[in-house]
CSV table of C-alpha atoms in Angstrom, one decimal:
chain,number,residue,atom,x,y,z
A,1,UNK,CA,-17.5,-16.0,26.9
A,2,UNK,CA,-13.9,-15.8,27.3
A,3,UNK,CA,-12.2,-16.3,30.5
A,4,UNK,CA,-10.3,-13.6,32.4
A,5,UNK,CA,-6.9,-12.3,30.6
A,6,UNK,CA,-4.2,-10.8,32.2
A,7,UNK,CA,-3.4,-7.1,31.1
A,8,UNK,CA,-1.0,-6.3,28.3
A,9,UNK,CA,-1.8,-10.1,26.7
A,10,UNK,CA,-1.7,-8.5,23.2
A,11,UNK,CA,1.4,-6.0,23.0
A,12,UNK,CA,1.8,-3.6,19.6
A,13,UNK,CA,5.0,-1.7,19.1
A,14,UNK,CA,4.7,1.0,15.8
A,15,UNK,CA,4.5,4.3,15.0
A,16,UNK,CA,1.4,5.8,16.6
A,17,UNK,CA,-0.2,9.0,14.6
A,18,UNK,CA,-3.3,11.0,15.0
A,19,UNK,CA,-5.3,11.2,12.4
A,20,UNK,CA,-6.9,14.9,11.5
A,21,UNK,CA,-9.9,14.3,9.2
A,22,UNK,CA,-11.2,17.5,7.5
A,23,UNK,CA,-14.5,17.0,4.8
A,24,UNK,CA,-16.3,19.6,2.9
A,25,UNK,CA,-12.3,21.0,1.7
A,26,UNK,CA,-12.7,22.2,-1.9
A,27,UNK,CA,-10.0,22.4,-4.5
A,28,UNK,CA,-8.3,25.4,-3.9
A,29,UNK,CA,-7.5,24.4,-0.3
A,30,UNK,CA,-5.8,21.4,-1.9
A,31,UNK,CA,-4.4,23.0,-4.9
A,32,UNK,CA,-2.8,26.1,-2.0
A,33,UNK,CA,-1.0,22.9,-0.4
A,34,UNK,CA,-0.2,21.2,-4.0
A,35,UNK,CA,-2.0,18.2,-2.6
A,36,UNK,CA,-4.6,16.4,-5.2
A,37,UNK,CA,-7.3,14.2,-4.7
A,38,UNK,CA,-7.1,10.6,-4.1
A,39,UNK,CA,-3.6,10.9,-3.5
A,40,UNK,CA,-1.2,9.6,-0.7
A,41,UNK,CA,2.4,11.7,0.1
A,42,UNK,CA,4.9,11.8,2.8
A,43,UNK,CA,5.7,15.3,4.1
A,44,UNK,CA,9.6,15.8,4.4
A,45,UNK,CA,10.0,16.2,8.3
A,46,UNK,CA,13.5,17.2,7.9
A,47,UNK,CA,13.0,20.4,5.7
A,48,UNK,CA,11.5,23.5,7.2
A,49,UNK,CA,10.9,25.3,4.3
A,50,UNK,CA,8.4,22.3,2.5
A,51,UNK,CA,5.5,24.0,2.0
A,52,UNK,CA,3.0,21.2,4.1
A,53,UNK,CA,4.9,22.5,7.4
A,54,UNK,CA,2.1,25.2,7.6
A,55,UNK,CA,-1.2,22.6,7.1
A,56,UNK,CA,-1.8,21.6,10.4
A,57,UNK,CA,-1.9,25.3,11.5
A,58,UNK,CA,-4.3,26.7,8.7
A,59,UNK,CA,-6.5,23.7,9.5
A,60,UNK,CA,-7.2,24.5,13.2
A,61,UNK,CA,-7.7,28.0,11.7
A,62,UNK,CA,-10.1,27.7,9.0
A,63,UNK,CA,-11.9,24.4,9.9
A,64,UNK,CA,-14.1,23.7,12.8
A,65,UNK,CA,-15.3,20.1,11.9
A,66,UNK,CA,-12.1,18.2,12.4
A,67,UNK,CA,-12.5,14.6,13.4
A,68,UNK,CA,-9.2,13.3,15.6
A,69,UNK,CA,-9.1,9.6,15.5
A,70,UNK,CA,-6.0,8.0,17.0
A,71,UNK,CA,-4.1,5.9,14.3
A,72,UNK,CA,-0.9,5.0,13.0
A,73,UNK,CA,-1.0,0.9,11.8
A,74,UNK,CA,0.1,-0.6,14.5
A,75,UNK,CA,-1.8,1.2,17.1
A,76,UNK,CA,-4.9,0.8,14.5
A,77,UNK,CA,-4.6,-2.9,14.9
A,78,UNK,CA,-4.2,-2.8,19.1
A,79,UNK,CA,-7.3,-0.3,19.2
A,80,UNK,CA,-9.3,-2.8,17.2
A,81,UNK,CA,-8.4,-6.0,18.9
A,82,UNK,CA,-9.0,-4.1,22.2
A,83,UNK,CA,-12.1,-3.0,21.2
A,84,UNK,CA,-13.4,-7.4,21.3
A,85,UNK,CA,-13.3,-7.0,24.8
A,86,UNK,CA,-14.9,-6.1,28.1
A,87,UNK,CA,-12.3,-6.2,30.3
A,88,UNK,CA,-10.3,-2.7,29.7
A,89,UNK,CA,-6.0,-2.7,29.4
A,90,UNK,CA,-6.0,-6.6,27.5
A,91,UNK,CA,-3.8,-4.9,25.0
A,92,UNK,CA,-1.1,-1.9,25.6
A,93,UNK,CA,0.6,0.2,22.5
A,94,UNK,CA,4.3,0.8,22.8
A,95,UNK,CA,5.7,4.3,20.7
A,96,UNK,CA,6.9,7.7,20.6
A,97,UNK,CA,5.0,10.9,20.7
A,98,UNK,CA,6.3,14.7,20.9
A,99,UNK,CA,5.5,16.9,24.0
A,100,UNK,CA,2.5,18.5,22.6
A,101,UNK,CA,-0.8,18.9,23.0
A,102,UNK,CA,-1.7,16.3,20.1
A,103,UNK,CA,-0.2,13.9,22.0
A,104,UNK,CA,-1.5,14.3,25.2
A,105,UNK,CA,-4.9,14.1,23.3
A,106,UNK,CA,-4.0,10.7,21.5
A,107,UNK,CA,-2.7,9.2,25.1
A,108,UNK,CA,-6.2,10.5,26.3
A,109,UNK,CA,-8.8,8.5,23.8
A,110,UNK,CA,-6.1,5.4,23.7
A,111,UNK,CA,-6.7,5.1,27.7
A,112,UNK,CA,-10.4,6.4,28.7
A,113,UNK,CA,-12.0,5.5,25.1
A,114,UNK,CA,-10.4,3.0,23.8
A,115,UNK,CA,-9.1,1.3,27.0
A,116,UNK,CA,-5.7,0.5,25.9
A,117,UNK,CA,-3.3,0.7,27.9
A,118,UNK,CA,-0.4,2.9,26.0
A,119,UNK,CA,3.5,3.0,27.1
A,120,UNK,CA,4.5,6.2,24.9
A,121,UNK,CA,8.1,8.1,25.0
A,122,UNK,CA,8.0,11.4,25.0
A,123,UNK,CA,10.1,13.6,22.4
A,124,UNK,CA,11.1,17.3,23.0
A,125,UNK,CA,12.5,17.9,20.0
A,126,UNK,CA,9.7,16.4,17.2
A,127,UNK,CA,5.6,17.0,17.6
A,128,UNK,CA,3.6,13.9,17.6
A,129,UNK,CA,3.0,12.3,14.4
A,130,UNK,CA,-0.2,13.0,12.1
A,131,UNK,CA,-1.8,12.0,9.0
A,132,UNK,CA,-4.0,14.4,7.6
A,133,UNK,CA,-6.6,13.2,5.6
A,134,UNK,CA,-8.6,16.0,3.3
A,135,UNK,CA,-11.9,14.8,2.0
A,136,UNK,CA,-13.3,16.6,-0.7
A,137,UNK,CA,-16.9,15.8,-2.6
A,138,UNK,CA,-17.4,16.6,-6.3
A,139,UNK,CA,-20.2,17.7,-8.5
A,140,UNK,CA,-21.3,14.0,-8.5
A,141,UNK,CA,-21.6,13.5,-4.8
A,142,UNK,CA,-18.4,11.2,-4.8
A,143,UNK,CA,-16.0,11.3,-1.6
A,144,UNK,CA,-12.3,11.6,-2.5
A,145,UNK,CA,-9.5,11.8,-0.2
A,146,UNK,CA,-6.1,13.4,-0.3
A,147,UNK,CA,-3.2,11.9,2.6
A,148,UNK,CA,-0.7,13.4,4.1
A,149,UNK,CA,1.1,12.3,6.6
A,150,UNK,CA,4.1,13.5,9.4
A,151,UNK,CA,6.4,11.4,10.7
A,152,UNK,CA,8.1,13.5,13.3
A,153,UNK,CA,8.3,11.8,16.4
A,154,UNK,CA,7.1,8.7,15.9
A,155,UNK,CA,10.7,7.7,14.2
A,156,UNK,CA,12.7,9.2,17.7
A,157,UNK,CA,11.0,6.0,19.6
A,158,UNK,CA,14.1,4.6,21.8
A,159,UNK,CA,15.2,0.9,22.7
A,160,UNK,CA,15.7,1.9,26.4
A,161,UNK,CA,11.7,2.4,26.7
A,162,UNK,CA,11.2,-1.4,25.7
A,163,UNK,CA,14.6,-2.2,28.1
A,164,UNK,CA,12.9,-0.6,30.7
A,165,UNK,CA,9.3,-2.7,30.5
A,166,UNK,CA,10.7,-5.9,30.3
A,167,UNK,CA,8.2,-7.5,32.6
A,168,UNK,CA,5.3,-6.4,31.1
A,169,UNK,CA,7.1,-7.7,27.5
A,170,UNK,CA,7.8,-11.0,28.5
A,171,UNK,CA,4.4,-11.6,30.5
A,172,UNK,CA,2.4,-10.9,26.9
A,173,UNK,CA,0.9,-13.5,24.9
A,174,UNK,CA,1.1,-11.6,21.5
A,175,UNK,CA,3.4,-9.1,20.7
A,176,UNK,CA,2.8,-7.5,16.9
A,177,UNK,CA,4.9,-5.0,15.1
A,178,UNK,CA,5.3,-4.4,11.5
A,179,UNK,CA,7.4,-3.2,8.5
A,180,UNK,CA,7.3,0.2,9.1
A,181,UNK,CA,8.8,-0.1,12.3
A,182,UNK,CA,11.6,-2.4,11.0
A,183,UNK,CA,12.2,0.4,9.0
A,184,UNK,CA,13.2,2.9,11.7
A,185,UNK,CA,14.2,0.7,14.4
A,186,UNK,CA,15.6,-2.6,13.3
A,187,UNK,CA,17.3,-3.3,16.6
A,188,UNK,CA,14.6,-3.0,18.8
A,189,UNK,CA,12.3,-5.5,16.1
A,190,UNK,CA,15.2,-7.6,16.8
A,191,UNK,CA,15.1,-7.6,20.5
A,192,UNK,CA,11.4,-8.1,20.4
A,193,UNK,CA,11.9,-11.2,18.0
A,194,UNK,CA,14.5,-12.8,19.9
A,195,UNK,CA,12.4,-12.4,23.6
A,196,UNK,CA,9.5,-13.8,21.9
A,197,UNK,CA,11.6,-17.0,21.0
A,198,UNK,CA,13.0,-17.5,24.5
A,199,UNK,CA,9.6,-18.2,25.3
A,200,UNK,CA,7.5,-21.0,23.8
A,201,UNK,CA,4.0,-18.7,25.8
A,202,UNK,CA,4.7,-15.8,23.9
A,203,UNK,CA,4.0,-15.4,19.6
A,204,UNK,CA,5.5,-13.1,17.6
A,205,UNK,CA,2.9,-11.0,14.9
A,206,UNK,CA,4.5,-9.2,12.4
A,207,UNK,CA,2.9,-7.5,9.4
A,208,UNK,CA,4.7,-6.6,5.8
A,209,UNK,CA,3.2,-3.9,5.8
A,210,UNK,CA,3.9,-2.6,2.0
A,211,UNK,CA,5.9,-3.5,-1.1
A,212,UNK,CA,8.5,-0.8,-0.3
A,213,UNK,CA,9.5,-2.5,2.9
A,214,UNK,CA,9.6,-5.8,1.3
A,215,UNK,CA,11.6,-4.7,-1.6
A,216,UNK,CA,14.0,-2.1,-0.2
A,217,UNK,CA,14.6,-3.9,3.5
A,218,UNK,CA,14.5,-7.5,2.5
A,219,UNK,CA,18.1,-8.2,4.4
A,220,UNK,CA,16.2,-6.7,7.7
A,221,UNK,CA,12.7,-8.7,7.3
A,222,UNK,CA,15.1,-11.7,6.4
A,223,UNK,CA,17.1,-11.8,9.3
A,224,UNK,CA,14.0,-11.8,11.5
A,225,UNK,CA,11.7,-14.0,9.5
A,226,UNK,CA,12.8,-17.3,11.5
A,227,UNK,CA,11.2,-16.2,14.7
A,228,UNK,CA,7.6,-15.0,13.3
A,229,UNK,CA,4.5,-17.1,14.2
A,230,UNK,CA,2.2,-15.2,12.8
A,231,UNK,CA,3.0,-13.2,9.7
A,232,UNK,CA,-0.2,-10.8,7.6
A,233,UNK,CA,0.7,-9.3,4.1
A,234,UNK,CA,-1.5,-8.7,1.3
A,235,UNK,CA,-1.6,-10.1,-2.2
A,236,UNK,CA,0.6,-7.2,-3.4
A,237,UNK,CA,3.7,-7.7,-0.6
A,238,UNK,CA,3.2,-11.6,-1.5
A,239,UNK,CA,3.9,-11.0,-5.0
A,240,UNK,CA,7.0,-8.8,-4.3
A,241,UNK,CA,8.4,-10.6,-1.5
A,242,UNK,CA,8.5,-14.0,-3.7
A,243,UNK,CA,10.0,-11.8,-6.4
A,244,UNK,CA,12.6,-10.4,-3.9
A,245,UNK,CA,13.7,-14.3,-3.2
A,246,UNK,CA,13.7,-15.2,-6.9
A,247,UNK,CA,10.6,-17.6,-6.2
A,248,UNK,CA,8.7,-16.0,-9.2
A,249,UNK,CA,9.8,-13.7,-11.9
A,250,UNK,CA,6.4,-12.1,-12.4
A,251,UNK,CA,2.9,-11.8,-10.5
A,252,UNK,CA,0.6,-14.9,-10.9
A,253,UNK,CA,-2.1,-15.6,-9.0
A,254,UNK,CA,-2.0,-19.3,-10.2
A,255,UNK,CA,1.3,-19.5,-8.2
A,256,UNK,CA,-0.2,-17.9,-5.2
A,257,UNK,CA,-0.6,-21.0,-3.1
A,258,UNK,CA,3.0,-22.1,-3.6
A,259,UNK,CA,4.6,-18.7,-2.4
A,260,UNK,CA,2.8,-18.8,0.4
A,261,UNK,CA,3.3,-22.4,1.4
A,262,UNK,CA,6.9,-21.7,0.8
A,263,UNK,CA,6.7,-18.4,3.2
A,264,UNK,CA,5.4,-20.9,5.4
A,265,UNK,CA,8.0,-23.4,5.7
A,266,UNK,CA,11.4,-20.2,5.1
A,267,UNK,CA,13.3,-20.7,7.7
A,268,UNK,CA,11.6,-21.2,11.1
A,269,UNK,CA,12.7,-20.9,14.9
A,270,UNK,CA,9.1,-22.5,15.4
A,271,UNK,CA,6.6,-25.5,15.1
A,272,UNK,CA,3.7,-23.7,13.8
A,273,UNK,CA,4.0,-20.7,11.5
A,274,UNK,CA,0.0,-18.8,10.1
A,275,UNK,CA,0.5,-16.9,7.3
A,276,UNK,CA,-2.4,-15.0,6.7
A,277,UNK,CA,-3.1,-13.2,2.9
A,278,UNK,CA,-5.4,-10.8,2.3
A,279,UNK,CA,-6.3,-9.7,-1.1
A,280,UNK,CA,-9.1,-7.0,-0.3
A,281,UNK,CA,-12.9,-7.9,-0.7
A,282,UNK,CA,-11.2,-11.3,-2.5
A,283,UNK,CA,-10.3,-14.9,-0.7
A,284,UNK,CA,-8.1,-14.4,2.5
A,285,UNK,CA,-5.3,-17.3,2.0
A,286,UNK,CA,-3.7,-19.1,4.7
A,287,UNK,CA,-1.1,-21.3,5.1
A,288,UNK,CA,0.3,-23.5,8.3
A,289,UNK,CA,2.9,-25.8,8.9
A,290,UNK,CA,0.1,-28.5,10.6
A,291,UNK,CA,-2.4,-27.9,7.4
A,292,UNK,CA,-2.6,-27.5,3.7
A,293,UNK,CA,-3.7,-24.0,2.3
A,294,UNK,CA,-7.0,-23.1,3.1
A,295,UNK,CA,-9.4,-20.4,1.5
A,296,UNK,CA,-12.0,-17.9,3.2
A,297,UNK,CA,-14.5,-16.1,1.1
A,298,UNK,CA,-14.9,-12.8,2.5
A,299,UNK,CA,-19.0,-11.7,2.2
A,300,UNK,CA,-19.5,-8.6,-0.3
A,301,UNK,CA,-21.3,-5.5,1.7
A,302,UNK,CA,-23.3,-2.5,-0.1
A,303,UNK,CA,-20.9,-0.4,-2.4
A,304,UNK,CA,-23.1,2.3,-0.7
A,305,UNK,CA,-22.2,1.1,2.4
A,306,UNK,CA,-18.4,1.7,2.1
A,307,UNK,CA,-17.2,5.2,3.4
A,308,UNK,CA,-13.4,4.5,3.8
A,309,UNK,CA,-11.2,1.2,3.3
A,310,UNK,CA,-8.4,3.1,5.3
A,311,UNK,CA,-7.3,1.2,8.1
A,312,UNK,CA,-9.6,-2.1,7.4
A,313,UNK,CA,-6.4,-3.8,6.8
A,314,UNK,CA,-5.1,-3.3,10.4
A,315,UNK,CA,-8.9,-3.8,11.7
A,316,UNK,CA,-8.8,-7.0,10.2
A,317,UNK,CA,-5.3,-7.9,12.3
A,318,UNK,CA,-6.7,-6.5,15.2
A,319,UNK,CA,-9.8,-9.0,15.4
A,320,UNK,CA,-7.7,-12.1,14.6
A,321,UNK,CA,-5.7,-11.4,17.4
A,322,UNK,CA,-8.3,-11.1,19.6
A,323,UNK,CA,-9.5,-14.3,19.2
A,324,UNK,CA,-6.4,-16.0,18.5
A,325,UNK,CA,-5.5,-14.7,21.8
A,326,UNK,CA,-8.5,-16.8,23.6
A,327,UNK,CA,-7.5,-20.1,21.7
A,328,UNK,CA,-10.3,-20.2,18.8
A,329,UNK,CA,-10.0,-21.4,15.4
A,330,UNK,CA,-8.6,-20.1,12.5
A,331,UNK,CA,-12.0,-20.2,11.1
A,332,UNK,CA,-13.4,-17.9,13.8
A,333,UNK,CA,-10.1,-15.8,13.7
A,334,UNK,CA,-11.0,-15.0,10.2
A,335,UNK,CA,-14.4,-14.1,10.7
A,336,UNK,CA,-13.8,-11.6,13.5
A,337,UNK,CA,-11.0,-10.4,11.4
A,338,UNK,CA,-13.8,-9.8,8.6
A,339,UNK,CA,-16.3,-8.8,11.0
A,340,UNK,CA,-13.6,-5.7,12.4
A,341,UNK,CA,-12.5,-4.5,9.1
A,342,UNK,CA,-16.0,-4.8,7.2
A,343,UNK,CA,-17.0,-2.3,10.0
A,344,UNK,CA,-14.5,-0.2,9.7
A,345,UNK,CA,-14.7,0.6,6.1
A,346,UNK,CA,-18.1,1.5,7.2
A,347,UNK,CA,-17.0,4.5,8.9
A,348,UNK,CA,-14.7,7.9,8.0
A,349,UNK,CA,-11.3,6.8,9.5
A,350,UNK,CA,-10.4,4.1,12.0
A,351,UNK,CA,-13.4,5.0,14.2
A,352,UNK,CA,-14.7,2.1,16.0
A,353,UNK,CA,-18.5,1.5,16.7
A,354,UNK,CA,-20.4,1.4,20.1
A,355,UNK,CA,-21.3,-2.1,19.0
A,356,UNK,CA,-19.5,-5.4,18.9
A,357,UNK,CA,-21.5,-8.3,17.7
A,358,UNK,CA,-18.8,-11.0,18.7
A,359,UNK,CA,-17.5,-9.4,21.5
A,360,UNK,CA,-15.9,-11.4,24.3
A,361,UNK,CA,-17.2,-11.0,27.5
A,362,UNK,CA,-15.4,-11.8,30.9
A,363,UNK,CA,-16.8,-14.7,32.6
């Protein structure tokens, strides 16, 4: 049981996308949009003549059986955690969408599905962001999945939008953001970082969200590392982050523990920093400045089970925030982060079942 929270306790700020998920597509469909199997590319928003410009149309021509799932990391993540509880609008979704019809969708199945409660600006200029996934099964029977994705208006998201919710910013609990949006709006990550250390109620979550970020914006995720509470990478962004700060020359899972007590202790506005590892179906690692480095197995399911590990990564944020939220344990944090992302992976997208073995009801 969990008592009653105020609205908008768990605040995500990204890039939100809706996902198109097309199966049965055969090769030549690919091969027409020089797309391949198992493969993951970023169209080029900015050039009219790229060849991927004309997908979206030729899907809603040819293909009945599209799936649209809301998505995007961040939003992924809010969805999830949302999804713990009863009461409807804990958690809200701050981004930027274009004036179409795919947005107005999205916004739909955030509010009256989902239940989140979503704060989007509205573009005129860019369509609302997609990835496309194309899933394609071989001779064998085996799944395989070609990603696309569009930008577009998620990167036209505007500081005055967050200037303008102020109140509902600095009444949250959680607010969560990630790499990718440090990437296209460093001030407003800033702003966010800075509010959250005014106040000793409210944590800032942030997520490294890939080896690119780390790597190519170190300066950026330096300058707001001091104010994070909560910070989630995998093994991979560990790796290159300690490289980035000369901690390590190459990757070695015997130093593993040291990096991330060290990304525990880097330079800290606060008294109690979680860093939280995750290193796929192997031990989650966490460090915090009260404790030594602890260790979670994470329970193997059913290869057969498995129908797409897209988005488990953000599941498993989105049900440690939920219960982080309510005042449990790390221990149970990590087991509702397992128990979100383990039934994710079950299903074609970030879909989210009817059922919720550990949700949290409303006294």
């Amino acid at each position: 049981m969990s008592k009653n929270i105020s609205n908008s306790a768990i605040i995500g700020i990204g890039h939100p996308l809706f996902d198109l998920i097309v199966s049965n597509v055969d090769e030549k469909f690919l091969q027409r949009y020089q797309l391949e199997s198992d493969n993951v590319i970023l169209a080029n928003d900015d050039d009219d003549d790229d060849i991927h410009h004309t997908l979206t149309d030729d899907l809603l021509k040819y293909f009945e059986n599209i799936q649209y799932v809301p998505g995007g990391s961040v939003q992924n993540t809010i969805r999830v955690a949302q999804w713990f509880f009863d009461q409807p609008k804990i958690c809200t979704i701050f981004g930027c969408i274009g004036n179409d019809d795919f947005g107005r969708q999205m916004k739909e199945k955030i509010e009256n599905i989902d239940n989140v409660q979503s704060i989007y600006c509205i573009d005129n200029e860019k369509p609302t962001g997609k990835c496309i996934c194309l899933i394609n099964i071989d001779s064998g029977g085996h799944h395989h999945r070609s990603l696309i994705t569009f930008w577009d208006a998620c990167h036209k998201f505007r500081m005055e939008i967050l200037q303008q919710n102020l109140s509902i910013l600095n009444d949250a609990k959680i607010i969560y953001t990630s790499g990718f949006f440090l990437v296209s709006n460093p001030e407003c990550v800033q702003l966010l970082a800075e509010l959250c250390q005014k106040s000793i109620d409210i944590k800032f979550a942030f997520n490294l969200s890939g080896s690119y970020v780390v790597k190519n914006y170190s300066q950026r995720l330096l300058k707001i590392f001091p104010y994070i509470d909560l910070l989630f990478g995998n093994i991979t962004e560990t790796f290159s982050f300690a490289r980035t700060l000369d901690w390590i020359q190459n990757e070695n899972n015997d130093k593993i523990d040291d990096i991330v007590e060290k990304m525990v202790h880097l330079e800290s506005t606060k008294t109690n920093r979680i860093v939280i590892i995750t290193q796929g179906p192997g031990e989650i690692i966490v460090g915090t400045t009260r404790n030594s480095i602890q260790r979670f197995s994470v329970p193997s399911i059913p290869f057969d089970e498995i129908n797409d590990t897209n988005g488990s990564g953000d599941a498993f944020v989105g049900g440690f925030l939920a219960y982080y939220l309510i005042g449990r344990s790390i221990n149970d944090c990590i087991d509702a982060g397992i128990y979100a992302a383990q039934q994710v992976i079950r299903c074609c997208g970030c879909t989210l079942p009817k059922v919720n073995k550990l949700r949290l009801l409303s006294k």
